[in-house]
PDB file of C-alpha atoms in Angstrom:
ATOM      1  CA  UNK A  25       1.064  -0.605  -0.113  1.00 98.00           C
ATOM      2  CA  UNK A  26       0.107  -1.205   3.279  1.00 98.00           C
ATOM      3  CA  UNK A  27       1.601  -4.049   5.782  1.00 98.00           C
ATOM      4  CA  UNK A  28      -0.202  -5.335   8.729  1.00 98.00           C
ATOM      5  CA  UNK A  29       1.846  -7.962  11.076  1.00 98.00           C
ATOM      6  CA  UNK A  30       0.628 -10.781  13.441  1.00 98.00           C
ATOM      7  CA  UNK A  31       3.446 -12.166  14.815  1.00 98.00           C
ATOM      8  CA  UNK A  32       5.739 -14.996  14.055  1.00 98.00           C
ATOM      9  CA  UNK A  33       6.046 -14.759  10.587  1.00 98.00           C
ATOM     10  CA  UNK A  34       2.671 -13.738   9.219  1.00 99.00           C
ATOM     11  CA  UNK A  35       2.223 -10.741   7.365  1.00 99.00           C
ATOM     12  CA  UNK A  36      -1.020  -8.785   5.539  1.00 98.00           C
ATOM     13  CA  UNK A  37       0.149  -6.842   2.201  1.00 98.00           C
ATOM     14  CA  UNK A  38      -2.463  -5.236   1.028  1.00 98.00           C
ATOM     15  CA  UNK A  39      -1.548  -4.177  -2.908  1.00 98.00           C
ATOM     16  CA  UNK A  40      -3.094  -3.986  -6.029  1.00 97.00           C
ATOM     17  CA  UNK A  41      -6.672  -3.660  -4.595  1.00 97.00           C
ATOM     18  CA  UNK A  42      -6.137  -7.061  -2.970  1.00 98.00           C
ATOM     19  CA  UNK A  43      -4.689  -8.490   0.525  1.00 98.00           C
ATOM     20  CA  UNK A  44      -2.064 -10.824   0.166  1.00 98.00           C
ATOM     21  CA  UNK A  45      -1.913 -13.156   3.974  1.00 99.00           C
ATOM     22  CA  UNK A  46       1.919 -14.740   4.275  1.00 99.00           C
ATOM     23  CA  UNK A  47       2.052 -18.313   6.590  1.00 99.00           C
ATOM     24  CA  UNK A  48      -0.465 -17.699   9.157  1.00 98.00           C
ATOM     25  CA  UNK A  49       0.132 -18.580  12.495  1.00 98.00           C
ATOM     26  CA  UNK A  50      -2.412 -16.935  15.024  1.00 98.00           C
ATOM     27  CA  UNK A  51      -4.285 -18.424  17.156  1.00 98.00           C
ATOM     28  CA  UNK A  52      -1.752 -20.666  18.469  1.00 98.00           C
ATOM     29  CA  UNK A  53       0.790 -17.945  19.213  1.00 98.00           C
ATOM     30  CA  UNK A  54      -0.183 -16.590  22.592  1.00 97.00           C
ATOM     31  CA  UNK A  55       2.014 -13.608  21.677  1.00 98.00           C
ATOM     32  CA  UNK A  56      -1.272 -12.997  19.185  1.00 98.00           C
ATOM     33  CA  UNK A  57      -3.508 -13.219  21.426  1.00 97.00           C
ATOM     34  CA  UNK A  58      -5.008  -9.866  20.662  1.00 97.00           C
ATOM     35  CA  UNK A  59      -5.601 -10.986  17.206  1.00 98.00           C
ATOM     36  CA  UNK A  60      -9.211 -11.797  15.764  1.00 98.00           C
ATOM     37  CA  UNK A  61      -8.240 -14.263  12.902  1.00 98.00           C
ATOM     38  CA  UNK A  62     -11.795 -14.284  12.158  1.00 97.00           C
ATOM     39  CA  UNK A  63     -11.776 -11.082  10.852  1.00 97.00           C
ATOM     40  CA  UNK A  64      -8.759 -11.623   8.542  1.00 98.00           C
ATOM     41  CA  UNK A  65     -10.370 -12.111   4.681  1.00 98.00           C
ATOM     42  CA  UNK A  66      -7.456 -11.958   2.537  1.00 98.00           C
ATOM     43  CA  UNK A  67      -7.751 -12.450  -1.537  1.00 98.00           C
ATOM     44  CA  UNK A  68      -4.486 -14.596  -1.776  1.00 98.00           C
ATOM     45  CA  UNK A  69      -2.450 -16.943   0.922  1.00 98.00           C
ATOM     46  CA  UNK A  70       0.996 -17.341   0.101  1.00 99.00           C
ATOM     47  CA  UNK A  71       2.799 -20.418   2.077  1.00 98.00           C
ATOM     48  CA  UNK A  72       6.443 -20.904   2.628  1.00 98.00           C
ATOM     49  CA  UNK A  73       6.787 -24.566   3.640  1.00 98.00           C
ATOM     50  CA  UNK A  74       4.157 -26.854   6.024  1.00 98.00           C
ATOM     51  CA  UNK A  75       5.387 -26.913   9.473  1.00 98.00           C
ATOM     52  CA  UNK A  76       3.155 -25.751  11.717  1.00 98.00           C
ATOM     53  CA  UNK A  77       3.950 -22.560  12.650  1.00 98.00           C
ATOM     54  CA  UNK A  78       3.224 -21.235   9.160  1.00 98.00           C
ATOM     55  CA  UNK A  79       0.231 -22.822   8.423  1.00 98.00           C
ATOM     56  CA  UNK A  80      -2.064 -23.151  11.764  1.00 98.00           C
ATOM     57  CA  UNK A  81      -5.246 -21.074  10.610  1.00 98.00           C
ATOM     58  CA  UNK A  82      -5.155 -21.731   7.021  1.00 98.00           C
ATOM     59  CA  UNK A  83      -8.023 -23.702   7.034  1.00 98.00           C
ATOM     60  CA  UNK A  84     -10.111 -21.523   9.120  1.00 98.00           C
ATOM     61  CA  UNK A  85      -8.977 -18.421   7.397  1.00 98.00           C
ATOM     62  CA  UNK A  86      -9.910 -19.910   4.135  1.00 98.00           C
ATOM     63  CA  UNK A  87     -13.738 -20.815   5.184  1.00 97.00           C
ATOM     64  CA  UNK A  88     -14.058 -17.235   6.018  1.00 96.00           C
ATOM     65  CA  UNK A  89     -12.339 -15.946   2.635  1.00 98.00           C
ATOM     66  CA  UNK A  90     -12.204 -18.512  -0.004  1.00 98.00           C
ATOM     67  CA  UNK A  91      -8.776 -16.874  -0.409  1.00 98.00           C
ATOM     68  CA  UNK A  92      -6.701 -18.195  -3.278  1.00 98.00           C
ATOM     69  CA  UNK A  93      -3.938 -20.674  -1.757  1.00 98.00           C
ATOM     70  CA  UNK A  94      -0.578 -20.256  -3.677  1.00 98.00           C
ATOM     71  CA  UNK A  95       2.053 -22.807  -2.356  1.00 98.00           C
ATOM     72  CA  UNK A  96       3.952 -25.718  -3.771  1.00 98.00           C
ATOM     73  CA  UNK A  97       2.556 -28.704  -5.183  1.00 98.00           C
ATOM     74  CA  UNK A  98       2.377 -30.668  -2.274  1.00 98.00           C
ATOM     75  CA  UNK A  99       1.352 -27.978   0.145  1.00 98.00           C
ATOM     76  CA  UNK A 100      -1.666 -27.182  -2.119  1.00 98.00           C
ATOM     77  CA  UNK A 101      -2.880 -30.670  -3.107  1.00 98.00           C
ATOM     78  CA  UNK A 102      -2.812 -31.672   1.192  1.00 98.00           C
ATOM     79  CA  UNK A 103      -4.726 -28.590   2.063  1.00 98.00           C
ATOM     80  CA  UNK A 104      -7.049 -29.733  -1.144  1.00 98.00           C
ATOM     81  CA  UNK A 105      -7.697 -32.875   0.374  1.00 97.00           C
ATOM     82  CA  UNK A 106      -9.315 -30.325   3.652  1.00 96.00           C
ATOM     83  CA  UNK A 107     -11.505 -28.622   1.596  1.00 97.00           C
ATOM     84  CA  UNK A 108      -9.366 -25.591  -0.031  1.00 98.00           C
ATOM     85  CA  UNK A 109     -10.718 -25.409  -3.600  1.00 98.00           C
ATOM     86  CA  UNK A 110      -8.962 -22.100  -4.960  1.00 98.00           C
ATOM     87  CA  UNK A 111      -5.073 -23.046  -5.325  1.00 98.00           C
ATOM     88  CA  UNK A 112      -2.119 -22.434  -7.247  1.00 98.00           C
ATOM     89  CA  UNK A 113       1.166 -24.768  -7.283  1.00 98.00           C
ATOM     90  CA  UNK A 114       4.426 -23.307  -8.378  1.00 98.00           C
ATOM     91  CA  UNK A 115       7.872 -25.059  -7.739  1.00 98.00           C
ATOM     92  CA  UNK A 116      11.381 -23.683  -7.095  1.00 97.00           C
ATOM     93  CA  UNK A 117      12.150 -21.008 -10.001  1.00 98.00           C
ATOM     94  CA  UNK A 118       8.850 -20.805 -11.484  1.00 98.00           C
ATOM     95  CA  UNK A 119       6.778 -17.135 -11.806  1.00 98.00           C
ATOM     96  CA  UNK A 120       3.000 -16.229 -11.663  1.00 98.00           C
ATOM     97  CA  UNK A 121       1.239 -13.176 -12.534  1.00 98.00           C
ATOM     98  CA  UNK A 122      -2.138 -11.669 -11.366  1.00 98.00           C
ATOM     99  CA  UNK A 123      -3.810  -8.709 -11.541  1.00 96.00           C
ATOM    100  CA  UNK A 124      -2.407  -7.626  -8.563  1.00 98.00           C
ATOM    101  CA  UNK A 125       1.637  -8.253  -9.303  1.00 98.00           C
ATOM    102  CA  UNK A 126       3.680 -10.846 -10.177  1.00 98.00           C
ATOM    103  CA  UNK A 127       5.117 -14.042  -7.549  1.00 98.00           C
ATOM    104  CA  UNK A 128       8.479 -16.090  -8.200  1.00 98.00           C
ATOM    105  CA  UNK A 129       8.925 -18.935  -5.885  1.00 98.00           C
ATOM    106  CA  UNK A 130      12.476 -18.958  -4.807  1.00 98.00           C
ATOM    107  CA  UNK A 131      14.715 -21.451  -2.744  1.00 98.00           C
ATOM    108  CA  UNK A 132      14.657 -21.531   0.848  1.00 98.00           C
ATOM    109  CA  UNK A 133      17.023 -23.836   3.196  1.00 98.00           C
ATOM    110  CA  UNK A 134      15.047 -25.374   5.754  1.00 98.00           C
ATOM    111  CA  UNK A 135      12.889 -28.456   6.215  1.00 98.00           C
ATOM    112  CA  UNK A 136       9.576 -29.065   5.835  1.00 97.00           C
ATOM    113  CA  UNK A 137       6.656 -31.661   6.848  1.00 98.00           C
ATOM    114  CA  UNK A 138       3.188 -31.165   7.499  1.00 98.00           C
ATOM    115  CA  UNK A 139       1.541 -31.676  11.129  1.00 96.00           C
ATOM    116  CA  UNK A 140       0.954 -35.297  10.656  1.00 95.00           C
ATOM    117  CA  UNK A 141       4.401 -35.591   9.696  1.00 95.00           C
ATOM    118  CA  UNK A 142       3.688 -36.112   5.603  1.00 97.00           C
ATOM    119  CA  UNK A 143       6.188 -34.910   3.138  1.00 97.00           C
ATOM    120  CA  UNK A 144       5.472 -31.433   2.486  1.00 98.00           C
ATOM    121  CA  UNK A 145       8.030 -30.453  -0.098  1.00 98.00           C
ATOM    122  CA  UNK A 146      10.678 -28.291  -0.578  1.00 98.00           C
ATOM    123  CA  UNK A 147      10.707 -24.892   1.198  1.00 98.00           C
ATOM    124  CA  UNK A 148      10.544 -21.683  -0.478  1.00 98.00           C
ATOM    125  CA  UNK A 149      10.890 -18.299  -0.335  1.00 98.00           C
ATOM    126  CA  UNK A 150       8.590 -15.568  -2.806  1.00 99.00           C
ATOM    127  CA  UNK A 151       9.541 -12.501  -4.196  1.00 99.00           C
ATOM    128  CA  UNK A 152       6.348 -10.179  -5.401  1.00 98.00           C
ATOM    129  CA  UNK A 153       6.246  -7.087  -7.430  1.00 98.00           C
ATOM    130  CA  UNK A 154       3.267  -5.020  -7.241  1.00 98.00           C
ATOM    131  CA  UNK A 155       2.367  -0.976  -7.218  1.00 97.00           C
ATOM    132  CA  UNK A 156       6.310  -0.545  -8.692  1.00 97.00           C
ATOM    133  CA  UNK A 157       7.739  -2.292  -5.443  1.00 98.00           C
ATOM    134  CA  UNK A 158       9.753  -5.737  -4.961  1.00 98.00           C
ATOM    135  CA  UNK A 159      10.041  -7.560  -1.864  1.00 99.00           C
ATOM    136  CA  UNK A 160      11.490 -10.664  -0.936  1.00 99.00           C
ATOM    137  CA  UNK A 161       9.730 -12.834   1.453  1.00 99.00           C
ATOM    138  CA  UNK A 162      12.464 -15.072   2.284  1.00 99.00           C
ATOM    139  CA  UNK A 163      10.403 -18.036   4.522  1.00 98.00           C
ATOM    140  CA  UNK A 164      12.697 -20.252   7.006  1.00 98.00           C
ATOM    141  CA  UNK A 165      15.628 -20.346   5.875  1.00 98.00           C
ATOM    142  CA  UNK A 166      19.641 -20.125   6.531  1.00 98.00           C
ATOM    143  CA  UNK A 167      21.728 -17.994   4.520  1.00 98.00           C
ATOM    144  CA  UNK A 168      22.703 -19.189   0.991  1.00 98.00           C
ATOM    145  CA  UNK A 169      24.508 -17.655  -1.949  1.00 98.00           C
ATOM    146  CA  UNK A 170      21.638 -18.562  -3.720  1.00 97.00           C
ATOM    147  CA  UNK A 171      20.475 -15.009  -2.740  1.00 98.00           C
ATOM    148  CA  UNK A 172      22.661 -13.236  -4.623  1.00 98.00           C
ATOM    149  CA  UNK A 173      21.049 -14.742  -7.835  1.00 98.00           C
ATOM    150  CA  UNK A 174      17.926 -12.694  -6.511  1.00 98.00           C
ATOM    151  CA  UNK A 175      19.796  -9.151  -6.973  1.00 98.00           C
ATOM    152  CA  UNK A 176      20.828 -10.477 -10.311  1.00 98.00           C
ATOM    153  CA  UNK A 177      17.672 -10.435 -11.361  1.00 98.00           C
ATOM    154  CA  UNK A 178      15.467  -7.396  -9.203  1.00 98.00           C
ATOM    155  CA  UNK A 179      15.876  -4.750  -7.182  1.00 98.00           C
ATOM    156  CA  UNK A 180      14.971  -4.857  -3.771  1.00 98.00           C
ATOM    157  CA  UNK A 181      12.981  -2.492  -1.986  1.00 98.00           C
ATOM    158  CA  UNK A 182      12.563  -4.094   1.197  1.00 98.00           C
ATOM    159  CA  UNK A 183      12.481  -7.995   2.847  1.00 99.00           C
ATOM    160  CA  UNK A 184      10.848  -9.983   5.510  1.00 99.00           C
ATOM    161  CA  UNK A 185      13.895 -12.339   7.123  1.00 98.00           C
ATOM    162  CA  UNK A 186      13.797 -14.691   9.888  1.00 99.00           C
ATOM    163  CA  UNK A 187      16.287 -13.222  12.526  1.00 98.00           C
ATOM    164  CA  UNK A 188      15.351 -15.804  15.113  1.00 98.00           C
ATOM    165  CA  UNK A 189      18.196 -17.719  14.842  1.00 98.00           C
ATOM    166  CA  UNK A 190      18.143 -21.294  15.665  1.00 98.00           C
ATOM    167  CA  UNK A 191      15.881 -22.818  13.936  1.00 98.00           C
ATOM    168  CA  UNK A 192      16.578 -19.727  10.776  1.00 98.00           C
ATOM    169  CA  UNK A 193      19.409 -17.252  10.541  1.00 98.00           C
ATOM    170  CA  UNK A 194      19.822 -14.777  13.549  1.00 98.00           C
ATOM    171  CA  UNK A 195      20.456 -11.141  12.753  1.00 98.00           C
ATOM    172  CA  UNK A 196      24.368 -12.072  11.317  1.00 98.00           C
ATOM    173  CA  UNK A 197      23.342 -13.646   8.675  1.00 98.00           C
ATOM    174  CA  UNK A 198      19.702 -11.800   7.991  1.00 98.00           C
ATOM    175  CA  UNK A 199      22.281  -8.857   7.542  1.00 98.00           C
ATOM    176  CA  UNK A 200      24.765 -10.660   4.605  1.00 98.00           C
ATOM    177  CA  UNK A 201      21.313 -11.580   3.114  1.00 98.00           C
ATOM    178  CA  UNK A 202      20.329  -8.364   2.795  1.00 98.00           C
ATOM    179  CA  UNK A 203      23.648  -7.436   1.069  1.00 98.00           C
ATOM    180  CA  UNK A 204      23.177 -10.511  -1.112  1.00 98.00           C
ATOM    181  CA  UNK A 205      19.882  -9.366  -1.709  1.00 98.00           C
ATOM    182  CA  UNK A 206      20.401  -5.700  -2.390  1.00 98.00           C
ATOM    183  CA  UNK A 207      18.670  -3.883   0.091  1.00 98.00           C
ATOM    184  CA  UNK A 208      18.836  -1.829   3.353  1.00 98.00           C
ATOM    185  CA  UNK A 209      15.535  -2.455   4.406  1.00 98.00           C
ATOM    186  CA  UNK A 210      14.414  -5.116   6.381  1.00 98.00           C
ATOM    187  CA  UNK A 211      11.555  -6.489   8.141  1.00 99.00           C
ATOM    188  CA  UNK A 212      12.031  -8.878  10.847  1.00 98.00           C
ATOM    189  CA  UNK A 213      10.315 -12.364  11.989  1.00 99.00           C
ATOM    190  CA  UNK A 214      10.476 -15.760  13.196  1.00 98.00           C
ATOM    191  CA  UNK A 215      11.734 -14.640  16.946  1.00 98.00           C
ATOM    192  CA  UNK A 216      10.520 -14.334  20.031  1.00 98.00           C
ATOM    193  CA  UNK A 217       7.489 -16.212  19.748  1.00 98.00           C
ATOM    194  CA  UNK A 218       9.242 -19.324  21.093  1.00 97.00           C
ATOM    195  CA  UNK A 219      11.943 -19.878  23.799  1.00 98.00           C
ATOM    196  CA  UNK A 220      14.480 -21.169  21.420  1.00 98.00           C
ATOM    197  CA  UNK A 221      14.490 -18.007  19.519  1.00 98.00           C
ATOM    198  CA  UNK A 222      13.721 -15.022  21.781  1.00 98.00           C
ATOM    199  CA  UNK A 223      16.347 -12.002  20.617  1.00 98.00           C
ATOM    200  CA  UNK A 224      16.748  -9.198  22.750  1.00 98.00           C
ATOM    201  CA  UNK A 225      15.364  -6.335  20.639  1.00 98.00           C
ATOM    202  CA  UNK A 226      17.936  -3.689  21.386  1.00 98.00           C
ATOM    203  CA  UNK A 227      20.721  -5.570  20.790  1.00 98.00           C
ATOM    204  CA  UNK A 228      19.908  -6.623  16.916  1.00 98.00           C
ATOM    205  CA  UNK A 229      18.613  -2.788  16.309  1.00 98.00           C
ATOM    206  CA  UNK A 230      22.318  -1.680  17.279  1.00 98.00           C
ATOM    207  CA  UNK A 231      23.709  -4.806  15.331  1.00 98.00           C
ATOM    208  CA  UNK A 232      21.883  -3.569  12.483  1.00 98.00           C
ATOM    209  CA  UNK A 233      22.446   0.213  12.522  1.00 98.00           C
ATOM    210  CA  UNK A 234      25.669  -0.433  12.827  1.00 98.00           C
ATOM    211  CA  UNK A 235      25.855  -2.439   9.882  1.00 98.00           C
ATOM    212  CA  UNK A 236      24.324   0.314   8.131  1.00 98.00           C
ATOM    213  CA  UNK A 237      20.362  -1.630   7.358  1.00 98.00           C
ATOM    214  CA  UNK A 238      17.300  -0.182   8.623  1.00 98.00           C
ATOM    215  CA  UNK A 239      15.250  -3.256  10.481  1.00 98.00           C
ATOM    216  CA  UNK A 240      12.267  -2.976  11.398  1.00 98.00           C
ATOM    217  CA  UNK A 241      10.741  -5.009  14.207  1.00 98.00           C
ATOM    218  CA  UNK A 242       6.641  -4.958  13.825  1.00 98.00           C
ATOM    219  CA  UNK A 243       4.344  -4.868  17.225  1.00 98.00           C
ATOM    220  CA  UNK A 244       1.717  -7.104  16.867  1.00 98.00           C
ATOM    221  CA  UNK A 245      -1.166  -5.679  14.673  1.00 98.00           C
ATOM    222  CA  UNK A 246       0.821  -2.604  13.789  1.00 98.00           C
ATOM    223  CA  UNK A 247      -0.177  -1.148  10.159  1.00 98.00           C
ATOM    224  CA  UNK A 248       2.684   0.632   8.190  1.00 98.00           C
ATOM    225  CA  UNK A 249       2.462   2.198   4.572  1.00 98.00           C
ATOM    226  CA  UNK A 250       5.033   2.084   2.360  1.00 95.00           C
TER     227      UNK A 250
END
């Protein structure tokens, strides 16, 4: 299983002989700059919720790709109305299999509207099994006991948490999630991309270790296996 990041949130997992693409957000992020989003063709975009900074270059990733759009209801019939033929709705609780691994939708506490400022649902979070490995892509969202329902039901390898604070949880609360959760690993996003949740870097790596979790903060385009 390889991971690819490009910044803010968005994250390539390639699995399963197919790349999954989590809530794009590239060319808008001047952080990305480096990126070429035209040269992203993933099989499958997974989409947490509809504001903007998760959802920017869907469209234009999907006219290169025809990737398969897998979202909520609402999220996937707007972006249906722009064009995107290959979808999948799910709601809160509801599980999806493919040849690649499996998807639950899970809850997420947040808000959520598209750029026009339409009702875009409820917010989510996923988590995927694939190639023996379960992650949790938690989305936006604050902490919730709702997590610990999550551990009830898999184990953990790894997860991809907002530490941004803010607008999300900040590295506190990314750290009870990943107790809640059941795992030691985590991945971090939603920071730095905007003034109102720049982190300094050092600071959450020493809150972390000393909390005993291994985070792990990407550099734009960097490629890990795992």
């Amino acid at each position: 299983m390889q991971i690819t990041y490009y910044g803010h949130s968005c994250f390539l997992v390639e699995t399963g002989g197919k790349k999954v693409l989590f809530d794009p957000f590239i060319t808008p992020n001047v952080l990305a700059k480096s990126v070429d989003v035209d040269t992203l063709k993933p099989d499958f975009i997974l989409l947490s919720h509809g504001h903007q900074d998760h959802i920017a270059d869907v469209e234009r990733i999907y006219q290169n790709s025809k990737a398969f759009l897998v979202s909520n209801f609402e999220i996937c019939t707007w972006f249906n109305k722009k064009g995107v033929e290959n979808y999948h709705p799910m709601n809160m609780g509801g599980s999806m299999e493919w040849s690649w691994g499996s998807v639950k939708m899970v809850s997420a506490i947040h808000s959520s509207s598209f750029p026009d400022g339409s009702y875009a649902g409820n917010p989510s979070g996923f988590v995927v099994q694939s190639e023996g490995k379960t992650f949790y892509y938690a989305g936006d969202t604050a902490l919730t006991l709702d997590m610990k329902l999550i551990a009830e039901e898999f184990k953990i390898d790894f997860a991809f948490m907002p530490i941004g604070d803010n607008f999300t949880m900040g590295i506190k609360d990314a750290l009870k999630a990943a107790d809640f959760v059941g795992t030691k690993k985590i991945f971090g996003m939603h920071y730095d991309t905007f003034p109102y949740i720049k982190i300094e870097q050092n600071d959450v790596h020493e809150v972390a270790a000393k909390a005993g979790k291994e985070l792990k903060l990407f550099e734009i385009g960097e490629t890990i296996t795992i």
